Amino acid sequence: MAWRARVFVTPKEGILDPQGKAVEHSLHTLGYPEVTDVRIGKVVDLHLADVSRDSAQTRVREMCERLLANGVIEDFTFTIDEAS
Amino acid sequence: MAWRARVFVTPKEGILDPQGKAVEHSLHTLGYPEVTDVRIGKVVDLHLADVSRDSAQTRVREMCERLLANGVIEDFTFTIDEAS
């Protein structure tokens, strides 16, 4: 089975996000004063070939912990769907 | 009404993604040869205060077109949910 995984890596609550602050400021300048709490993270899309769903789950979690997210300052979540 | 919007900005198909290639290579080195097609994008979380759902939809789309995504090389999608 082949899978499409989508990983979200976002700054932990309480961690400063200067990029988010900069975007928030720009949005206010552009005329969107209703916007607050802008936080910017990464989305990593990947394709996994020839593994079971359980193995895909386990291995994607491992990839997040070992490479994709920095556990000190970032949280991660992911979804896994069958690849078409 | 207040809303939580989550915007995904990803490189368009066919556009080179060197960061994705670098991560793919690192994952192979770390022992995940089953991973291919790694693409890296941004996720922008934002909070919108005191607007209707329709207005939130329209304005978030506008923000994507004007600031959050570069239409030449990036696609965007977004979801909007009621803020708790």
PDB file of C-alpha atoms in Angstrom:
ATOM      1  CA  MET A   1       0.000   0.000   0.000  1.00  0.00           C
ATOM      2  CA  ALA A   2       1.120   3.562  -0.698  1.00  0.00           C
ATOM      3  CA  TRP A   3       0.295   6.556   1.477  1.00  0.00           C
ATOM      4  CA  ARG A   4       0.238  10.320   1.407  1.00  0.00           C
ATOM      5  CA  ALA A   5       1.262  11.865   4.702  1.00  0.00           C
ATOM      6  CA  ARG A   6       0.780  15.529   5.571  1.00  0.00           C
ATOM      7  CA  VAL A   7       2.786  16.764   8.561  1.00  0.00           C
ATOM      8  CA  PHE A   8       2.085  20.085  10.304  1.00  0.00           C
ATOM      9  CA  VAL A   9       4.901  21.613  12.330  1.00  0.00           C
ATOM     10  CA  THR A  10       3.901  24.687  14.343  1.00  0.00           C
ATOM     11  CA  PRO A  11       5.622  26.781  17.011  1.00  0.00           C
ATOM     12  CA  LYS A  12       4.656  25.691  20.540  1.00  0.00           C
ATOM     13  CA  GLU A  13       2.347  27.992  22.484  1.00  0.00           C
ATOM     14  CA  GLY A  14       4.356  30.612  24.306  1.00  0.00           C
ATOM     15  CA  ILE A  15       7.241  30.415  21.851  1.00  0.00           C
ATOM     16  CA  LEU A  16       7.940  33.709  20.082  1.00  0.00           C
ATOM     17  CA  ASP A  17       7.044  33.655  16.379  1.00  0.00           C
ATOM     18  CA  PRO A  18       8.644  36.730  14.765  1.00  0.00           C
ATOM     19  CA  GLN A  19       7.586  35.674  11.250  1.00  0.00           C
ATOM     20  CA  GLY A  20       3.972  35.470  12.422  1.00  0.00           C
ATOM     21  CA  LYS A  21       4.252  38.905  14.044  1.00  0.00           C
ATOM     22  CA  ALA A  22       5.642  40.370  10.807  1.00  0.00           C
ATOM     23  CA  VAL A  23       2.792  38.887   8.753  1.00  0.00           C
ATOM     24  CA  GLU A  24       0.225  40.125  11.288  1.00  0.00           C
ATOM     25  CA  HIS A  25       1.657  43.626  11.050  1.00  0.00           C
ATOM     26  CA  SER A  26       1.582  43.507   7.244  1.00  0.00           C
ATOM     27  CA  LEU A  27      -2.048  42.321   7.267  1.00  0.00           C
ATOM     28  CA  HIS A  28      -3.013  45.246   9.511  1.00  0.00           C
ATOM     29  CA  THR A  29      -1.227  47.637   7.134  1.00  0.00           C
ATOM     30  CA  LEU A  30      -3.074  46.087   4.181  1.00  0.00           C
ATOM     31  CA  GLY A  31      -6.440  46.767   5.850  1.00  0.00           C
ATOM     32  CA  TYR A  32      -7.232  43.621   7.849  1.00  0.00           C
ATOM     33  CA  PRO A  33      -7.343  44.887  11.457  1.00  0.00           C
ATOM     34  CA  GLU A  34      -9.546  41.932  12.500  1.00  0.00           C
ATOM     35  CA  VAL A  35      -6.587  39.545  12.284  1.00  0.00           C
ATOM     36  CA  THR A  36      -4.731  38.539  15.450  1.00  0.00           C
ATOM     37  CA  ASP A  37      -2.645  35.625  16.740  1.00  0.00           C
ATOM     38  CA  VAL A  38      -0.863  34.858  13.477  1.00  0.00           C
ATOM     39  CA  ARG A  39       1.394  31.819  13.807  1.00  0.00           C
ATOM     40  CA  ILE A  40       3.429  30.383  10.981  1.00  0.00           C
ATOM     41  CA  GLY A  41       4.526  26.803  10.677  1.00  0.00           C
ATOM     42  CA  LYS A  42       5.564  24.268   8.071  1.00  0.00           C
ATOM     43  CA  VAL A  43       3.582  21.693   6.193  1.00  0.00           C
ATOM     44  CA  VAL A  44       5.513  18.692   4.885  1.00  0.00           C
ATOM     45  CA  ASP A  45       3.796  16.489   2.294  1.00  0.00           C
ATOM     46  CA  LEU A  46       5.331  13.129   1.610  1.00  0.00           C
ATOM     47  CA  HIS A  47       4.620   9.881  -0.184  1.00  0.00           C
ATOM     48  CA  LEU A  48       5.327   6.482   1.373  1.00  0.00           C
ATOM     49  CA  ALA A  49       5.533   3.348  -0.751  1.00  0.00           C
ATOM     50  CA  ASP A  50       4.980  -0.275   0.207  1.00  0.00           C
ATOM     51  CA  VAL A  51       4.299  -0.098   3.921  1.00  0.00           C
ATOM     52  CA  SER A  52       1.262  -0.983   6.041  1.00  0.00           C
ATOM     53  CA  ARG A  53      -0.870   1.791   7.550  1.00  0.00           C
ATOM     54  CA  ASP A  54       0.413   0.975  11.048  1.00  0.00           C
ATOM     55  CA  SER A  55       3.988   1.076   9.888  1.00  0.00           C
ATOM     56  CA  ALA A  56       3.369   4.362   8.043  1.00  0.00           C
ATOM     57  CA  GLN A  57       1.928   5.872  11.261  1.00  0.00           C
ATOM     58  CA  THR A  58       4.867   4.724  13.350  1.00  0.00           C
ATOM     59  CA  ARG A  59       7.500   5.759  10.851  1.00  0.00           C
ATOM     60  CA  VAL A  60       6.057   9.209  10.142  1.00  0.00           C
ATOM     61  CA  ARG A  61       5.925   9.887  13.888  1.00  0.00           C
ATOM     62  CA  GLU A  62       9.572   8.839  14.108  1.00  0.00           C
ATOM     63  CA  MET A  63      10.523  11.114  11.174  1.00  0.00           C
ATOM     64  CA  CYS A  64       8.856  14.038  12.956  1.00  0.00           C
ATOM     65  CA  GLU A  65      10.700  13.348  16.194  1.00  0.00           C
ATOM     66  CA  ARG A  66      14.071  12.762  14.516  1.00  0.00           C
ATOM     67  CA  LEU A  67      14.081  15.364  11.744  1.00  0.00           C
ATOM     68  CA  LEU A  68      10.965  17.287  10.789  1.00  0.00           C
ATOM     69  CA  ALA A  69      10.150  19.000  14.091  1.00  0.00           C
ATOM     70  CA  ASN A  70      12.304  20.459  16.830  1.00  0.00           C
ATOM     71  CA  GLY A  71      10.601  19.120  19.956  1.00  0.00           C
ATOM     72  CA  VAL A  72      11.926  21.928  22.141  1.00  0.00           C
ATOM     73  CA  ILE A  73      10.097  24.702  20.293  1.00  0.00           C
ATOM     74  CA  GLU A  74       7.708  22.989  17.875  1.00  0.00           C
ATOM     75  CA  ASP A  75       4.631  20.751  18.005  1.00  0.00           C
ATOM     76  CA  PHE A  76       3.687  18.388  15.219  1.00  0.00           C
ATOM     77  CA  THR A  77       0.570  16.611  14.015  1.00  0.00           C
ATOM     78  CA  PHE A  78       0.054  14.548  10.892  1.00  0.00           C
ATOM     79  CA  THR A  79      -2.570  12.851   8.762  1.00  0.00           C
ATOM     80  CA  ILE A  80      -2.111   9.756   6.606  1.00  0.00           C
ATOM     81  CA  ASP A  81      -4.353   8.890   3.666  1.00  0.00           C
ATOM     82  CA  GLU A  82      -4.235   6.191   1.028  1.00  0.00           C
ATOM     83  CA  ALA A  83      -2.419   7.446  -2.067  1.00  0.00           C
ATOM     84  CA  SER A  84      -4.545   7.358  -5.198  1.00  0.00           C
TER      85      SER A  84
ATOM     86  CA  MET B   1     -18.390  35.885  15.454  1.00  0.00           C
ATOM     87  CA  ALA B   2     -14.731  34.938  15.772  1.00  0.00           C
ATOM     88  CA  TRP B   3     -12.953  32.462  13.519  1.00  0.00           C
ATOM     89  CA  ARG B   4      -9.804  30.410  13.311  1.00  0.00           C
ATOM     90  CA  ALA B   5      -8.420  30.205   9.794  1.00  0.00           C
ATOM     91  CA  ARG B   6      -5.701  27.783   8.717  1.00  0.00           C
ATOM     92  CA  VAL B   7      -4.035  28.575   5.400  1.00  0.00           C
ATOM     93  CA  PHE B   8      -1.831  26.074   3.526  1.00  0.00           C
ATOM     94  CA  VAL B   9       0.643  27.475   1.029  1.00  0.00           C
ATOM     95  CA  THR B  10       2.436  24.844  -1.048  1.00  0.00           C
ATOM     96  CA  PRO B  11       4.738  24.969  -4.081  1.00  0.00           C
ATOM     97  CA  LYS B  12       2.826  24.479  -7.341  1.00  0.00           C
ATOM     98  CA  GLU B  13       3.289  21.164  -9.129  1.00  0.00           C
ATOM     99  CA  GLY B  14       6.300  21.324 -11.424  1.00  0.00           C
ATOM    100  CA  ILE B  15       7.961  24.049  -9.362  1.00  0.00           C
ATOM    101  CA  LEU B  16      11.331  22.992  -7.962  1.00  0.00           C
ATOM    102  CA  ASP B  17      11.345  22.549  -4.169  1.00  0.00           C
ATOM    103  CA  PRO B  18      14.980  22.367  -3.024  1.00  0.00           C
ATOM    104  CA  GLN B  19      14.032  22.307   0.676  1.00  0.00           C
ATOM    105  CA  GLY B  20      11.805  19.286   0.005  1.00  0.00           C
ATOM    106  CA  LYS B  21      14.621  17.559  -1.886  1.00  0.00           C
ATOM    107  CA  ALA B  22      17.018  18.194   1.003  1.00  0.00           C
ATOM    108  CA  VAL B  23      14.572  16.732   3.537  1.00  0.00           C
ATOM    109  CA  GLU B  24      13.921  13.721   1.293  1.00  0.00           C
ATOM    110  CA  HIS B  25      17.644  13.076   1.059  1.00  0.00           C
ATOM    111  CA  SER B  26      18.035  13.369   4.838  1.00  0.00           C
ATOM    112  CA  LEU B  27      15.135  10.941   5.400  1.00  0.00           C
ATOM    113  CA  HIS B  28      16.780   8.406   3.091  1.00  0.00           C
ATOM    114  CA  THR B  29      20.042   8.811   5.004  1.00  0.00           C
ATOM    115  CA  LEU B  30      18.195   8.293   8.301  1.00  0.00           C
ATOM    116  CA  GLY B  31      16.787   4.970   7.062  1.00  0.00           C
ATOM    117  CA  TYR B  32      13.441   5.832   5.437  1.00  0.00           C
ATOM    118  CA  PRO B  33      13.961   4.795   1.803  1.00  0.00           C
ATOM    119  CA  GLU B  34      10.173   4.441   1.286  1.00  0.00           C
ATOM    120  CA  VAL B  35       9.742   8.220   1.278  1.00  0.00           C
ATOM    121  CA  THR B  36       9.417  10.084  -2.033  1.00  0.00           C
ATOM    122  CA  ASP B  37       7.889  13.319  -3.356  1.00  0.00           C
ATOM    123  CA  VAL B  38       8.623  15.453  -0.320  1.00  0.00           C
ATOM    124  CA  ARG B  39       7.197  18.963  -0.723  1.00  0.00           C
ATOM    125  CA  ILE B  40       7.448  21.647   1.898  1.00  0.00           C
ATOM    126  CA  GLY B  41       5.043  24.508   2.321  1.00  0.00           C
ATOM    127  CA  LYS B  42       3.809  26.936   4.950  1.00  0.00           C
ATOM    128  CA  VAL B  43       0.859  26.792   7.264  1.00  0.00           C
ATOM    129  CA  VAL B  44      -0.470  30.115   8.526  1.00  0.00           C
ATOM    130  CA  ASP B  45      -2.875  30.046  11.483  1.00  0.00           C
ATOM    131  CA  LEU B  46      -4.816  33.194  12.205  1.00  0.00           C
ATOM    132  CA  HIS B  47      -7.674  34.448  14.317  1.00  0.00           C
ATOM    133  CA  LEU B  48     -10.381  36.749  12.937  1.00  0.00           C
ATOM    134  CA  ALA B  49     -12.615  38.774  15.241  1.00  0.00           C
ATOM    135  CA  ASP B  50     -16.086  40.189  14.649  1.00  0.00           C
ATOM    136  CA  VAL B  51     -16.780  39.217  11.057  1.00  0.00           C
ATOM    137  CA  SER B  52     -19.411  36.987   9.454  1.00  0.00           C
ATOM    138  CA  ARG B  53     -18.408  33.595   8.051  1.00  0.00           C
ATOM    139  CA  ASP B  54     -18.900  34.828   4.470  1.00  0.00           C
ATOM    140  CA  SER B  55     -16.804  37.882   5.106  1.00  0.00           C
ATOM    141  CA  ALA B  56     -14.096  35.741   6.774  1.00  0.00           C
ATOM    142  CA  GLN B  57     -14.029  33.464   3.677  1.00  0.00           C
ATOM    143  CA  THR B  58     -13.739  36.393   1.287  1.00  0.00           C
ATOM    144  CA  ARG B  59     -11.147  38.255   3.311  1.00  0.00           C
ATOM    145  CA  VAL B  60      -8.896  35.245   3.968  1.00  0.00           C
ATOM    146  CA  ARG B  61      -8.907  34.478   0.227  1.00  0.00           C
ATOM    147  CA  GLU B  62      -7.916  38.101  -0.408  1.00  0.00           C
ATOM    148  CA  MET B  63      -5.103  37.910   2.191  1.00  0.00           C
ATOM    149  CA  CYS B  64      -3.757  34.794   0.439  1.00  0.00           C
ATOM    150  CA  GLU B  65      -3.805  36.476  -2.965  1.00  0.00           C
ATOM    151  CA  ARG B  66      -2.309  39.738  -1.734  1.00  0.00           C
ATOM    152  CA  LEU B  67       0.264  38.583   0.820  1.00  0.00           C
ATOM    153  CA  LEU B  68       0.372  35.006   2.042  1.00  0.00           C
ATOM    154  CA  ALA B  69       0.946  33.149  -1.240  1.00  0.00           C
ATOM    155  CA  ASN B  70       2.938  33.982  -4.342  1.00  0.00           C
ATOM    156  CA  GLY B  71       0.490  33.017  -7.106  1.00  0.00           C
ATOM    157  CA  VAL B  72       3.248  32.452  -9.640  1.00  0.00           C
ATOM    158  CA  ILE B  73       4.881  29.589  -7.786  1.00  0.00           C
ATOM    159  CA  GLU B  74       2.523  28.670  -4.936  1.00  0.00           C
ATOM    160  CA  ASP B  75      -0.991  27.274  -4.479  1.00  0.00           C
ATOM    161  CA  PHE B  76      -3.082  27.946  -1.415  1.00  0.00           C
ATOM    162  CA  THR B  77      -6.054  26.373   0.325  1.00  0.00           C
ATOM    163  CA  PHE B  78      -7.636  27.275   3.647  1.00  0.00           C
ATOM    164  CA  THR B  79     -10.148  26.137   6.228  1.00  0.00           C
ATOM    165  CA  ILE B  80     -12.219  28.343   8.534  1.00  0.00           C
ATOM    166  CA  ASP B  81     -13.720  27.154  11.813  1.00  0.00           C
ATOM    167  CA  GLU B  82     -15.559  28.874  14.611  1.00  0.00           C
ATOM    168  CA  ALA B  83     -13.135  29.980  17.333  1.00  0.00           C
ATOM    169  CA  SER B  84     -13.907  28.488  20.730  1.00  0.00           C
TER     170      SER B  84
END
